[in-house]
Amino acid sequence: MALTNSQYEAIMRGYERTRDTNRSLLASRQEKVYREISGYEELADSVSTLSVAAAKMVLSGDDGALSRLRDSLKEISRKQKELLAGAGYPENYLEPVYDCPDCQDTGYTDGSGGRKEKCHCFRQQEISVLYDQSNIRETISRENFSTLSYDYHKGEDLIPFKAAVSASLNFVQKFKEDYHNLFFYGTVGTGKSFLSGCIANELIKRGYSVIYFSALNLFECLAYYSFDSKEKAKLHSFYEDIYGCDLLVIDDLGTETTNAFINSQLFACINERQLRRNATVISTNLNLEELQERYSDRIFSRLTSSFTFCKLTGADIRISML
C-alpha cells in the first residue's frame, strides 16, 4: 500500500526535526570543546585558512598545493584527535550526528543507476503508519531482552524457557547470514509473545523491516483486502509487504476462526516467505496435536520442516506478576 500525501509529509517532517535536533547537538558539543580545550578552535579555524591559501596557489599554477594541503589537513586532524582524547572525549565527538547513518536522516539512500531509494528506517516508519504498528512499538520498547527475567519460571519450566531465550538471541545475532524461522508454542502466559517482541524490537533497532501482527488482525486484513471490492486494488501491495519484509511476526496463531480461506492464506504466507528466504516468527497457545488438527497437513508439514520449535511451559506469568 502507498502512503497518502499527508502521511508521507508527516514522516519527512519527522526527518527534518531529527536533523535540526542533531545539528543543535553538534553545535553545543562544538561550543563545549572550544570552551574547554585550549587550542582546538584555532586548529579548526586554520582548516579554512589553509584551504583558501591552497586554492589561490592552485590558480597561480602551483601543482603541489593540493598535496601539501592534504598533508596539512591530516596533521590538523591528528592534533585535534589528540586534544579530544586528552580531554576525555571520543575521537568522533565532533563528527556529524545521525540517528540513521545510512541515509544521514534524509530517509533516502543512493540506489542503482543513481536513483534514490527508501532507506530501511523510512521503510519501517512506513510499515508503522500503514499497518498501525505504533502500539506494537510501544509494547516492545518495554518488553525487550534488557527487561527479560528468569524469576517467573520455576523448576522444570525454567529449562525450556532458557532454551527459547537462547534460540531467540541466536536468531537475532545470526539474522543476516543464517536464514531460519522460530515457532513458540505452549501454555498461556509463558513468555511466547514476550520473546517475539524481544526479537522484533532488536531487529528494528538494527535497521530491519519488521511487521508484527496478531493472527486475528492479519487474517482480518487479508479478508478485507480480498473481499471488499473498493479495497481489492491494495491486496497486491499488502501481499508484497507481508511476503517481503525482513521479519514477519504472527502472534497468537489459533485465535482466528479457521476455514479454507485462512488455511490457504497461511500456507501462501509461510511458503512465499520461505521461497524468498525471509524469516518468520510465530507464537501460539496450541499444542502440536491441536495445531495439526486445526490446519491443513501441508501447513503442518511446512512448519515442522522449516521452523525451529520452542515449547514453553508453566503458570501464567501475568498472573504471577499481579
PDB file of C-alpha atoms in Angstrom:
ATOM      1  CA  MET A   1       0.000   0.000   0.000  1.00  0.00           C
ATOM      2  CA  ALA A   2       1.084   3.559  -0.602  1.00  0.00           C
ATOM      3  CA  LEU A   3       1.278   6.368   1.900  1.00  0.00           C
ATOM      4  CA  THR A   4      -1.112   9.274   1.496  1.00  0.00           C
ATOM      5  CA  ASN A   5       0.455  12.679   0.879  1.00  0.00           C
ATOM      6  CA  SER A   6      -0.206  13.737   4.466  1.00  0.00           C
ATOM      7  CA  GLN A   7       1.350  10.538   5.846  1.00  0.00           C
ATOM      8  CA  TYR A   8       4.431  10.978   3.656  1.00  0.00           C
ATOM      9  CA  GLU A   9       4.789  14.618   4.643  1.00  0.00           C
ATOM     10  CA  ALA A  10       4.471  13.740   8.336  1.00  0.00           C
ATOM     11  CA  ILE A  11       7.350  11.245   8.041  1.00  0.00           C
ATOM     12  CA  MET A  12       9.505  13.766   6.166  1.00  0.00           C
ATOM     13  CA  ARG A  13       8.780  16.431   8.796  1.00  0.00           C
ATOM     14  CA  GLY A  14       9.975  13.935  11.365  1.00  0.00           C
ATOM     15  CA  TYR A  15      13.280  13.597   9.500  1.00  0.00           C
ATOM     16  CA  GLU A  16      13.595  17.377   9.379  1.00  0.00           C
ATOM     17  CA  ARG A  17      13.071  17.611  13.151  1.00  0.00           C
ATOM     18  CA  THR A  18      15.671  14.878  13.669  1.00  0.00           C
ATOM     19  CA  ARG A  19      18.222  16.747  11.550  1.00  0.00           C
ATOM     20  CA  ASP A  20      17.526  20.003  13.421  1.00  0.00           C
ATOM     21  CA  THR A  21      17.938  18.253  16.772  1.00  0.00           C
ATOM     22  CA  ASN A  22      21.197  16.617  15.750  1.00  0.00           C
ATOM     23  CA  ARG A  23      22.588  19.849  14.295  1.00  0.00           C
ATOM     24  CA  SER A  24      21.840  21.581  17.583  1.00  0.00           C
ATOM     25  CA  LEU A  25      23.524  18.748  19.476  1.00  0.00           C
ATOM     26  CA  LEU A  26      26.642  19.028  17.308  1.00  0.00           C
ATOM     27  CA  ALA A  27      26.737  22.819  17.727  1.00  0.00           C
ATOM     28  CA  SER A  28      26.508  22.522  21.520  1.00  0.00           C
ATOM     29  CA  ARG A  29      29.293  19.947  21.503  1.00  0.00           C
ATOM     30  CA  GLN A  30      31.456  22.241  19.418  1.00  0.00           C
ATOM     31  CA  GLU A  31      30.884  25.170  21.778  1.00  0.00           C
ATOM     32  CA  LYS A  32      31.764  22.977  24.737  1.00  0.00           C
ATOM     33  CA  VAL A  33      35.003  21.737  23.144  1.00  0.00           C
ATOM     34  CA  TYR A  34      36.058  25.251  22.078  1.00  0.00           C
ATOM     35  CA  ARG A  35      35.416  26.450  25.603  1.00  0.00           C
ATOM     36  CA  GLU A  36      37.150  23.613  27.433  1.00  0.00           C
ATOM     37  CA  ILE A  37      40.071  22.622  25.170  1.00  0.00           C
ATOM     38  CA  SER A  38      42.692  25.251  24.585  1.00  0.00           C
ATOM     39  CA  GLY A  39      43.928  25.433  21.001  1.00  0.00           C
ATOM     40  CA  TYR A  40      41.166  23.342  19.424  1.00  0.00           C
ATOM     41  CA  GLU A  41      39.246  26.267  17.921  1.00  0.00           C
ATOM     42  CA  GLU A  42      42.447  27.674  16.415  1.00  0.00           C
ATOM     43  CA  LEU A  43      43.125  24.337  14.706  1.00  0.00           C
ATOM     44  CA  ALA A  44      39.568  24.282  13.335  1.00  0.00           C
ATOM     45  CA  ASP A  45      39.909  27.838  12.004  1.00  0.00           C
ATOM     46  CA  SER A  46      43.232  27.004  10.365  1.00  0.00           C
ATOM     47  CA  VAL A  47      41.489  24.490   8.088  1.00  0.00           C
ATOM     48  CA  SER A  48      39.622  27.281   6.281  1.00  0.00           C
ATOM     49  CA  THR A  49      42.692  29.492   6.119  1.00  0.00           C
ATOM     50  CA  LEU A  50      44.856  26.747   4.626  1.00  0.00           C
ATOM     51  CA  SER A  51      42.150  25.720   2.125  1.00  0.00           C
ATOM     52  CA  VAL A  52      41.745  29.272   0.819  1.00  0.00           C
ATOM     53  CA  ALA A  53      45.514  29.685   0.538  1.00  0.00           C
ATOM     54  CA  ALA A  54      45.863  26.379  -1.331  1.00  0.00           C
ATOM     55  CA  ALA A  55      43.101  27.353  -3.759  1.00  0.00           C
ATOM     56  CA  LYS A  56      44.965  30.563  -4.621  1.00  0.00           C
ATOM     57  CA  MET A  57      48.192  28.623  -5.178  1.00  0.00           C
ATOM     58  CA  VAL A  58      46.447  26.155  -7.499  1.00  0.00           C
ATOM     59  CA  LEU A  59      45.032  29.034  -9.541  1.00  0.00           C
ATOM     60  CA  SER A  60      48.513  30.535  -9.799  1.00  0.00           C
ATOM     61  CA  GLY A  61      49.870  27.263 -11.214  1.00  0.00           C
ATOM     62  CA  ASP A  62      51.321  25.568  -8.114  1.00  0.00           C
ATOM     63  CA  ASP A  63      50.651  21.871  -8.883  1.00  0.00           C
ATOM     64  CA  GLY A  64      51.863  20.687  -5.484  1.00  0.00           C
ATOM     65  CA  ALA A  65      49.490  22.873  -3.450  1.00  0.00           C
ATOM     66  CA  LEU A  66      46.722  20.274  -3.126  1.00  0.00           C
ATOM     67  CA  SER A  67      49.145  17.572  -2.000  1.00  0.00           C
ATOM     68  CA  ARG A  68      50.591  19.859   0.680  1.00  0.00           C
ATOM     69  CA  LEU A  69      47.072  20.828   1.757  1.00  0.00           C
ATOM     70  CA  ARG A  70      46.080  17.183   2.230  1.00  0.00           C
ATOM     71  CA  ASP A  71      49.174  16.577   4.359  1.00  0.00           C
ATOM     72  CA  SER A  72      48.439  19.659   6.459  1.00  0.00           C
ATOM     73  CA  LEU A  73      44.813  18.675   6.973  1.00  0.00           C
ATOM     74  CA  LYS A  74      45.838  15.176   8.089  1.00  0.00           C
ATOM     75  CA  GLU A  75      48.205  16.702  10.636  1.00  0.00           C
ATOM     76  CA  ILE A  76      45.493  19.044  11.923  1.00  0.00           C
ATOM     77  CA  SER A  77      43.086  16.135  12.241  1.00  0.00           C
ATOM     78  CA  ARG A  78      45.688  14.143  14.172  1.00  0.00           C
ATOM     79  CA  LYS A  79      46.264  17.010  16.597  1.00  0.00           C
ATOM     80  CA  GLN A  80      42.507  17.510  17.067  1.00  0.00           C
ATOM     81  CA  LYS A  81      42.016  13.841  17.918  1.00  0.00           C
ATOM     82  CA  GLU A  82      44.877  14.022  20.408  1.00  0.00           C
ATOM     83  CA  LEU A  83      43.326  17.066  22.080  1.00  0.00           C
ATOM     84  CA  LEU A  84      39.904  15.383  22.282  1.00  0.00           C
ATOM     85  CA  ALA A  85      41.370  12.160  23.666  1.00  0.00           C
ATOM     86  CA  GLY A  86      43.436  14.093  26.192  1.00  0.00           C
ATOM     87  CA  ALA A  87      40.297  15.822  27.461  1.00  0.00           C
ATOM     88  CA  GLY A  88      38.418  12.525  27.730  1.00  0.00           C
ATOM     89  CA  TYR A  89      36.255  12.838  24.607  1.00  0.00           C
ATOM     90  CA  PRO A  90      35.921  10.189  21.873  1.00  0.00           C
ATOM     91  CA  GLU A  91      37.683  10.927  18.584  1.00  0.00           C
ATOM     92  CA  ASN A  92      34.371  11.236  16.708  1.00  0.00           C
ATOM     93  CA  TYR A  93      32.804  13.616  19.250  1.00  0.00           C
ATOM     94  CA  LEU A  94      32.581  16.476  16.739  1.00  0.00           C
ATOM     95  CA  GLU A  95      31.606  14.430  13.705  1.00  0.00           C
ATOM     96  CA  PRO A  96      28.055  14.894  12.327  1.00  0.00           C
ATOM     97  CA  VAL A  97      25.379  13.157  14.412  1.00  0.00           C
ATOM     98  CA  TYR A  98      22.797  10.931  12.685  1.00  0.00           C
ATOM     99  CA  ASP A  99      20.014   8.758  14.036  1.00  0.00           C
ATOM    100  CA  CYS A 100      20.437   6.721  10.848  1.00  0.00           C
ATOM    101  CA  PRO A 101      23.956   6.957   9.395  1.00  0.00           C
ATOM    102  CA  ASP A 102      22.886   5.015   6.288  1.00  0.00           C
ATOM    103  CA  CYS A 103      20.681   7.831   4.954  1.00  0.00           C
ATOM    104  CA  GLN A 104      22.016  10.621   7.191  1.00  0.00           C
ATOM    105  CA  ASP A 105      18.459  11.211   8.420  1.00  0.00           C
ATOM    106  CA  THR A 106      17.077  12.037   4.977  1.00  0.00           C
ATOM    107  CA  GLY A 107      15.003   8.853   4.548  1.00  0.00           C
ATOM    108  CA  TYR A 108      16.659   8.009   1.224  1.00  0.00           C
ATOM    109  CA  THR A 109      19.857   6.310   0.070  1.00  0.00           C
ATOM    110  CA  ASP A 110      21.566   6.155  -3.332  1.00  0.00           C
ATOM    111  CA  GLY A 111      20.370   3.165  -5.289  1.00  0.00           C
ATOM    112  CA  SER A 112      21.446   1.611  -8.565  1.00  0.00           C
ATOM    113  CA  GLY A 113      21.586   3.905 -11.555  1.00  0.00           C
ATOM    114  CA  GLY A 114      21.790   6.978  -9.340  1.00  0.00           C
ATOM    115  CA  ARG A 115      18.178   6.634  -8.255  1.00  0.00           C
ATOM    116  CA  LYS A 116      17.130   7.428  -4.706  1.00  0.00           C
ATOM    117  CA  GLU A 117      15.715   4.516  -2.701  1.00  0.00           C
ATOM    118  CA  LYS A 118      13.800   4.483   0.558  1.00  0.00           C
ATOM    119  CA  CYS A 119      16.096   3.777   3.478  1.00  0.00           C
ATOM    120  CA  HIS A 120      15.318   0.914   5.836  1.00  0.00           C
ATOM    121  CA  CYS A 121      14.449   3.464   8.546  1.00  0.00           C
ATOM    122  CA  PHE A 122      11.881   5.092   6.234  1.00  0.00           C
ATOM    123  CA  ARG A 123      10.512   1.684   5.339  1.00  0.00           C
ATOM    124  CA  GLN A 124       9.950   0.808   8.995  1.00  0.00           C
ATOM    125  CA  GLN A 125       8.146   4.095   9.607  1.00  0.00           C
ATOM    126  CA  GLU A 126       6.028   3.404   6.529  1.00  0.00           C
ATOM    127  CA  ILE A 127       5.111  -0.017   7.907  1.00  0.00           C
ATOM    128  CA  SER A 128       4.216   1.501  11.274  1.00  0.00           C
ATOM    129  CA  VAL A 129       1.892   4.030   9.631  1.00  0.00           C
ATOM    130  CA  LEU A 130       0.280   1.711   7.104  1.00  0.00           C
ATOM    131  CA  TYR A 131      -0.361  -1.161   9.465  1.00  0.00           C
ATOM    132  CA  ASP A 132      -0.950   0.778  12.678  1.00  0.00           C
ATOM    133  CA  GLN A 133       2.033  -0.802  14.381  1.00  0.00           C
ATOM    134  CA  SER A 134       2.605   2.108  16.780  1.00  0.00           C
ATOM    135  CA  ASN A 135       1.001   0.224  19.669  1.00  0.00           C
ATOM    136  CA  ILE A 136       3.329  -2.685  18.988  1.00  0.00           C
ATOM    137  CA  ARG A 137       6.357  -0.380  19.029  1.00  0.00           C
ATOM    138  CA  GLU A 138       5.264   0.945  22.419  1.00  0.00           C
ATOM    139  CA  THR A 139       4.846  -2.586  23.775  1.00  0.00           C
ATOM    140  CA  ILE A 140       8.142  -3.968  22.513  1.00  0.00           C
ATOM    141  CA  SER A 141      10.007  -0.920  23.779  1.00  0.00           C
ATOM    142  CA  ARG A 142       9.070  -2.179  27.264  1.00  0.00           C
ATOM    143  CA  GLU A 143       9.306  -5.883  26.511  1.00  0.00           C
ATOM    144  CA  ASN A 144      12.825  -6.499  25.261  1.00  0.00           C
ATOM    145  CA  PHE A 145      15.908  -8.508  26.109  1.00  0.00           C
ATOM    146  CA  SER A 146      17.095  -5.885  28.609  1.00  0.00           C
ATOM    147  CA  THR A 147      13.940  -6.388  30.708  1.00  0.00           C
ATOM    148  CA  LEU A 148      13.923 -10.170  30.399  1.00  0.00           C
ATOM    149  CA  SER A 149      13.768 -12.040  33.722  1.00  0.00           C
ATOM    150  CA  TYR A 150      14.009 -15.714  34.646  1.00  0.00           C
ATOM    151  CA  ASP A 151      12.309 -15.150  38.011  1.00  0.00           C
ATOM    152  CA  TYR A 152       8.843 -16.230  36.868  1.00  0.00           C
ATOM    153  CA  HIS A 153       9.862 -19.682  35.628  1.00  0.00           C
ATOM    154  CA  LYS A 154      10.416 -22.317  38.271  1.00  0.00           C
ATOM    155  CA  GLY A 155      11.854 -25.832  38.309  1.00  0.00           C
ATOM    156  CA  GLU A 156      11.483 -27.777  35.088  1.00  0.00           C
ATOM    157  CA  ASP A 157       9.698 -24.866  33.395  1.00  0.00           C
ATOM    158  CA  LEU A 158      12.883 -22.792  33.561  1.00  0.00           C
ATOM    159  CA  ILE A 159      14.845 -25.161  31.296  1.00  0.00           C
ATOM    160  CA  PRO A 160      12.675 -24.751  28.158  1.00  0.00           C
ATOM    161  CA  PHE A 161      12.384 -21.015  28.776  1.00  0.00           C
ATOM    162  CA  LYS A 162      16.169 -20.635  28.872  1.00  0.00           C
ATOM    163  CA  ALA A 163      16.395 -22.712  25.693  1.00  0.00           C
ATOM    164  CA  ALA A 164      13.831 -20.446  23.995  1.00  0.00           C
ATOM    165  CA  VAL A 165      15.740 -17.335  25.091  1.00  0.00           C
ATOM    166  CA  SER A 166      18.957 -18.835  23.718  1.00  0.00           C
ATOM    167  CA  ALA A 167      17.220 -19.625  20.418  1.00  0.00           C
ATOM    168  CA  SER A 168      15.866 -16.062  20.260  1.00  0.00           C
ATOM    169  CA  LEU A 169      19.269 -14.484  20.875  1.00  0.00           C
ATOM    170  CA  ASN A 170      20.868 -16.752  18.292  1.00  0.00           C
ATOM    171  CA  PHE A 171      18.094 -15.847  15.828  1.00  0.00           C
ATOM    172  CA  VAL A 172      18.892 -12.151  16.229  1.00  0.00           C
ATOM    173  CA  GLN A 173      22.681 -12.487  16.232  1.00  0.00           C
ATOM    174  CA  LYS A 174      22.753 -14.607  13.064  1.00  0.00           C
ATOM    175  CA  PHE A 175      19.783 -12.981  11.357  1.00  0.00           C
ATOM    176  CA  LYS A 176      21.668 -11.624   8.375  1.00  0.00           C
ATOM    177  CA  GLU A 177      23.737 -14.656   7.453  1.00  0.00           C
ATOM    178  CA  ASP A 178      21.643 -17.593   8.703  1.00  0.00           C
ATOM    179  CA  TYR A 179      18.059 -17.815   7.443  1.00  0.00           C
ATOM    180  CA  HIS A 180      15.726 -19.624   9.814  1.00  0.00           C
ATOM    181  CA  ASN A 181      12.303 -19.315  11.466  1.00  0.00           C
ATOM    182  CA  LEU A 182      11.034 -19.701  15.036  1.00  0.00           C
ATOM    183  CA  PHE A 183       7.822 -21.212  16.350  1.00  0.00           C
ATOM    184  CA  PHE A 184       6.921 -20.620  20.019  1.00  0.00           C
ATOM    185  CA  TYR A 185       4.179 -22.822  21.433  1.00  0.00           C
ATOM    186  CA  GLY A 186       2.879 -23.882  24.811  1.00  0.00           C
ATOM    187  CA  THR A 187       0.598 -22.863  27.638  1.00  0.00           C
ATOM    188  CA  VAL A 188      -0.874 -19.393  28.108  1.00  0.00           C
ATOM    189  CA  GLY A 189       1.302 -16.635  29.542  1.00  0.00           C
ATOM    190  CA  THR A 190       4.667 -18.385  29.466  1.00  0.00           C
ATOM    191  CA  GLY A 191       6.567 -15.731  27.507  1.00  0.00           C
ATOM    192  CA  LYS A 192       5.912 -16.597  23.855  1.00  0.00           C
ATOM    193  CA  SER A 193       4.681 -13.157  22.829  1.00  0.00           C
ATOM    194  CA  PHE A 194       7.317 -11.557  25.021  1.00  0.00           C
ATOM    195  CA  LEU A 195      10.144 -13.316  23.187  1.00  0.00           C
ATOM    196  CA  SER A 196       8.554 -12.484  19.824  1.00  0.00           C
ATOM    197  CA  GLY A 197       8.529  -8.834  20.887  1.00  0.00           C
ATOM    198  CA  CYS A 198      12.147  -9.016  22.048  1.00  0.00           C
ATOM    199  CA  ILE A 199      13.202 -10.283  18.639  1.00  0.00           C
ATOM    200  CA  ALA A 200      11.128  -7.695  16.775  1.00  0.00           C
ATOM    201  CA  ASN A 201      12.447  -4.843  18.901  1.00  0.00           C
ATOM    202  CA  GLU A 202      16.084  -5.846  18.464  1.00  0.00           C
ATOM    203  CA  LEU A 203      15.822  -6.262  14.691  1.00  0.00           C
ATOM    204  CA  ILE A 204      14.016  -2.934  14.274  1.00  0.00           C
ATOM    205  CA  LYS A 205      16.879  -1.285  16.166  1.00  0.00           C
ATOM    206  CA  ARG A 206      19.307  -2.959  13.760  1.00  0.00           C
ATOM    207  CA  GLY A 207      17.547  -1.472  10.759  1.00  0.00           C
ATOM    208  CA  TYR A 208      15.485  -4.424   9.507  1.00  0.00           C
ATOM    209  CA  SER A 209      11.874  -4.075   8.350  1.00  0.00           C
ATOM    210  CA  VAL A 210       9.517  -5.838  10.748  1.00  0.00           C
ATOM    211  CA  ILE A 211       5.748  -6.331  10.556  1.00  0.00           C
ATOM    212  CA  TYR A 212       4.075  -7.581  13.745  1.00  0.00           C
ATOM    213  CA  PHE A 213       0.511  -8.892  13.528  1.00  0.00           C
ATOM    214  CA  SER A 214      -1.746 -10.871  15.768  1.00  0.00           C
ATOM    215  CA  ALA A 215      -3.082 -13.774  13.716  1.00  0.00           C
ATOM    216  CA  LEU A 216      -6.596 -12.381  14.086  1.00  0.00           C
ATOM    217  CA  ASN A 217      -5.622  -8.966  12.693  1.00  0.00           C
ATOM    218  CA  LEU A 218      -3.511 -10.428   9.899  1.00  0.00           C
ATOM    219  CA  PHE A 219      -6.298 -12.586   8.524  1.00  0.00           C
ATOM    220  CA  GLU A 220      -8.880  -9.831   9.026  1.00  0.00           C
ATOM    221  CA  CYS A 221      -6.702  -7.577   6.845  1.00  0.00           C
ATOM    222  CA  LEU A 222      -6.300 -10.283   4.219  1.00  0.00           C
ATOM    223  CA  ALA A 223     -10.064 -10.858   4.139  1.00  0.00           C
ATOM    224  CA  TYR A 224     -10.750  -7.120   3.970  1.00  0.00           C
ATOM    225  CA  TYR A 225      -8.459  -6.544   1.005  1.00  0.00           C
ATOM    226  CA  SER A 226      -9.572  -9.773  -0.702  1.00  0.00           C
ATOM    227  CA  PHE A 227     -13.347  -9.374  -0.467  1.00  0.00           C
ATOM    228  CA  ASP A 228     -14.012  -5.627  -0.288  1.00  0.00           C
ATOM    229  CA  SER A 229     -14.321  -4.513  -3.896  1.00  0.00           C
ATOM    230  CA  LYS A 230     -13.224  -0.974  -3.035  1.00  0.00           C
ATOM    231  CA  GLU A 231     -10.024  -2.163  -1.366  1.00  0.00           C
ATOM    232  CA  LYS A 232      -9.077  -5.067  -3.636  1.00  0.00           C
ATOM    233  CA  ALA A 233      -6.571  -2.937  -5.540  1.00  0.00           C
ATOM    234  CA  LYS A 234      -4.467  -2.753  -2.370  1.00  0.00           C
ATOM    235  CA  LEU A 235      -4.233  -6.534  -1.988  1.00  0.00           C
ATOM    236  CA  HIS A 236      -1.120  -6.943  -4.152  1.00  0.00           C
ATOM    237  CA  SER A 237       0.758  -4.280  -2.179  1.00  0.00           C
ATOM    238  CA  PHE A 238      -0.310  -5.901   1.077  1.00  0.00           C
ATOM    239  CA  TYR A 239       0.971  -9.266  -0.112  1.00  0.00           C
ATOM    240  CA  GLU A 240       4.278  -7.671  -1.120  1.00  0.00           C
ATOM    241  CA  ASP A 241       4.648  -6.144   2.322  1.00  0.00           C
ATOM    242  CA  ILE A 242       3.906  -9.281   4.338  1.00  0.00           C
ATOM    243  CA  TYR A 243       5.895 -11.506   1.976  1.00  0.00           C
ATOM    244  CA  GLY A 244       8.784  -9.091   1.517  1.00  0.00           C
ATOM    245  CA  CYS A 245       9.525  -7.587   4.949  1.00  0.00           C
ATOM    246  CA  ASP A 246      12.682  -8.859   6.638  1.00  0.00           C
ATOM    247  CA  LEU A 247      10.746 -10.306   9.576  1.00  0.00           C
ATOM    248  CA  LEU A 248       7.067 -11.147   9.919  1.00  0.00           C
ATOM    249  CA  VAL A 249       5.787 -11.897  13.434  1.00  0.00           C
ATOM    250  CA  ILE A 250       2.431 -13.699  13.697  1.00  0.00           C
ATOM    251  CA  ASP A 251       1.332 -13.685  17.324  1.00  0.00           C
ATOM    252  CA  ASP A 252      -1.369 -15.894  18.867  1.00  0.00           C
ATOM    253  CA  LEU A 253      -1.930 -18.190  15.908  1.00  0.00           C
ATOM    254  CA  GLY A 254      -5.107 -20.136  16.569  1.00  0.00           C
ATOM    255  CA  THR A 255      -7.184 -17.253  17.932  1.00  0.00           C
ATOM    256  CA  GLU A 256      -8.660 -16.685  14.473  1.00  0.00           C
ATOM    257  CA  THR A 257     -11.604 -18.655  13.076  1.00  0.00           C
ATOM    258  CA  THR A 258     -10.043 -21.314  10.874  1.00  0.00           C
ATOM    259  CA  ASN A 259     -11.552 -22.054   7.461  1.00  0.00           C
ATOM    260  CA  ALA A 260     -10.435 -22.814   3.910  1.00  0.00           C
ATOM    261  CA  PHE A 261      -9.565 -19.154   3.253  1.00  0.00           C
ATOM    262  CA  ILE A 262      -7.402 -18.905   6.400  1.00  0.00           C
ATOM    263  CA  ASN A 263      -5.638 -22.178   5.594  1.00  0.00           C
ATOM    264  CA  SER A 264      -4.820 -21.107   2.054  1.00  0.00           C
ATOM    265  CA  GLN A 265      -3.603 -17.671   3.136  1.00  0.00           C
ATOM    266  CA  LEU A 266      -1.446 -19.039   5.952  1.00  0.00           C
ATOM    267  CA  PHE A 267       0.165 -21.594   3.668  1.00  0.00           C
ATOM    268  CA  ALA A 268       0.794 -18.992   0.966  1.00  0.00           C
ATOM    269  CA  CYS A 269       2.390 -16.682   3.522  1.00  0.00           C
ATOM    270  CA  ILE A 270       4.686 -19.335   5.003  1.00  0.00           C
ATOM    271  CA  ASN A 271       5.559 -20.778   1.607  1.00  0.00           C
ATOM    272  CA  GLU A 272       6.250 -17.470  -0.142  1.00  0.00           C
ATOM    273  CA  ARG A 273       8.369 -16.138   2.690  1.00  0.00           C
ATOM    274  CA  GLN A 274      10.343 -19.370   2.694  1.00  0.00           C
ATOM    275  CA  LEU A 275      10.943 -19.090  -1.050  1.00  0.00           C
ATOM    276  CA  ARG A 276      12.186 -15.519  -0.559  1.00  0.00           C
ATOM    277  CA  ARG A 277      14.291 -16.547   2.446  1.00  0.00           C
ATOM    278  CA  ASN A 278      12.536 -14.017   4.668  1.00  0.00           C
ATOM    279  CA  ALA A 279      12.258 -15.010   8.314  1.00  0.00           C
ATOM    280  CA  THR A 280       9.027 -15.587  10.226  1.00  0.00           C
ATOM    281  CA  VAL A 281       8.316 -15.893  13.943  1.00  0.00           C
ATOM    282  CA  ILE A 282       5.033 -17.473  15.032  1.00  0.00           C
ATOM    283  CA  SER A 283       3.597 -17.937  18.515  1.00  0.00           C
ATOM    284  CA  THR A 284       0.574 -19.980  19.580  1.00  0.00           C
ATOM    285  CA  ASN A 285      -1.141 -21.424  22.648  1.00  0.00           C
ATOM    286  CA  LEU A 286      -1.982 -24.553  20.657  1.00  0.00           C
ATOM    287  CA  ASN A 287      -0.123 -27.789  21.275  1.00  0.00           C
ATOM    288  CA  LEU A 288       1.183 -29.780  18.319  1.00  0.00           C
ATOM    289  CA  GLU A 289      -1.836 -32.086  18.188  1.00  0.00           C
ATOM    290  CA  GLU A 290      -4.220 -29.115  18.115  1.00  0.00           C
ATOM    291  CA  LEU A 291      -2.075 -27.399  15.509  1.00  0.00           C
ATOM    292  CA  GLN A 292      -2.220 -30.439  13.226  1.00  0.00           C
ATOM    293  CA  GLU A 293      -5.984 -30.814  13.688  1.00  0.00           C
ATOM    294  CA  ARG A 294      -6.757 -27.138  13.053  1.00  0.00           C
ATOM    295  CA  TYR A 295      -4.612 -26.556   9.952  1.00  0.00           C
ATOM    296  CA  SER A 296      -4.002 -28.477   6.757  1.00  0.00           C
ATOM    297  CA  ASP A 297      -1.383 -31.228   6.552  1.00  0.00           C
ATOM    298  CA  ARG A 298       0.733 -29.173   4.165  1.00  0.00           C
ATOM    299  CA  ILE A 299       0.817 -26.246   6.643  1.00  0.00           C
ATOM    300  CA  PHE A 300       1.802 -28.548   9.499  1.00  0.00           C
ATOM    301  CA  SER A 301       4.440 -30.185   7.313  1.00  0.00           C
ATOM    302  CA  ARG A 302       5.867 -26.835   6.213  1.00  0.00           C
ATOM    303  CA  LEU A 303       6.000 -25.584   9.810  1.00  0.00           C
ATOM    304  CA  THR A 304       7.705 -28.661  11.215  1.00  0.00           C
ATOM    305  CA  SER A 305      10.234 -28.795   8.389  1.00  0.00           C
ATOM    306  CA  SER A 306      11.223 -25.119   8.203  1.00  0.00           C
ATOM    307  CA  PHE A 307      10.778 -23.740  11.746  1.00  0.00           C
ATOM    308  CA  THR A 308      12.725 -24.241  14.958  1.00  0.00           C
ATOM    309  CA  PHE A 309      10.128 -25.217  17.568  1.00  0.00           C
ATOM    310  CA  CYS A 310      10.422 -23.855  21.124  1.00  0.00           C
ATOM    311  CA  LYS A 311       7.986 -25.219  23.706  1.00  0.00           C
ATOM    312  CA  LEU A 312       7.311 -23.138  26.827  1.00  0.00           C
ATOM    313  CA  THR A 313       5.549 -24.460  29.898  1.00  0.00           C
ATOM    314  CA  GLY A 314       4.451 -23.297  33.328  1.00  0.00           C
ATOM    315  CA  ALA A 315       1.981 -20.998  35.060  1.00  0.00           C
ATOM    316  CA  ASP A 316       0.710 -17.757  33.533  1.00  0.00           C
ATOM    317  CA  ILE A 317       3.456 -15.170  34.169  1.00  0.00           C
ATOM    318  CA  ARG A 318       0.952 -12.330  34.005  1.00  0.00           C
ATOM    319  CA  ILE A 319      -0.919 -13.732  36.991  1.00  0.00           C
ATOM    320  CA  SER A 320       2.348 -14.186  38.900  1.00  0.00           C
ATOM    321  CA  MET A 321       3.190 -10.523  38.310  1.00  0.00           C
ATOM    322  CA  LEU A 322      -0.054  -9.270  39.906  1.00  0.00           C
TER     323      LEU A 322
END
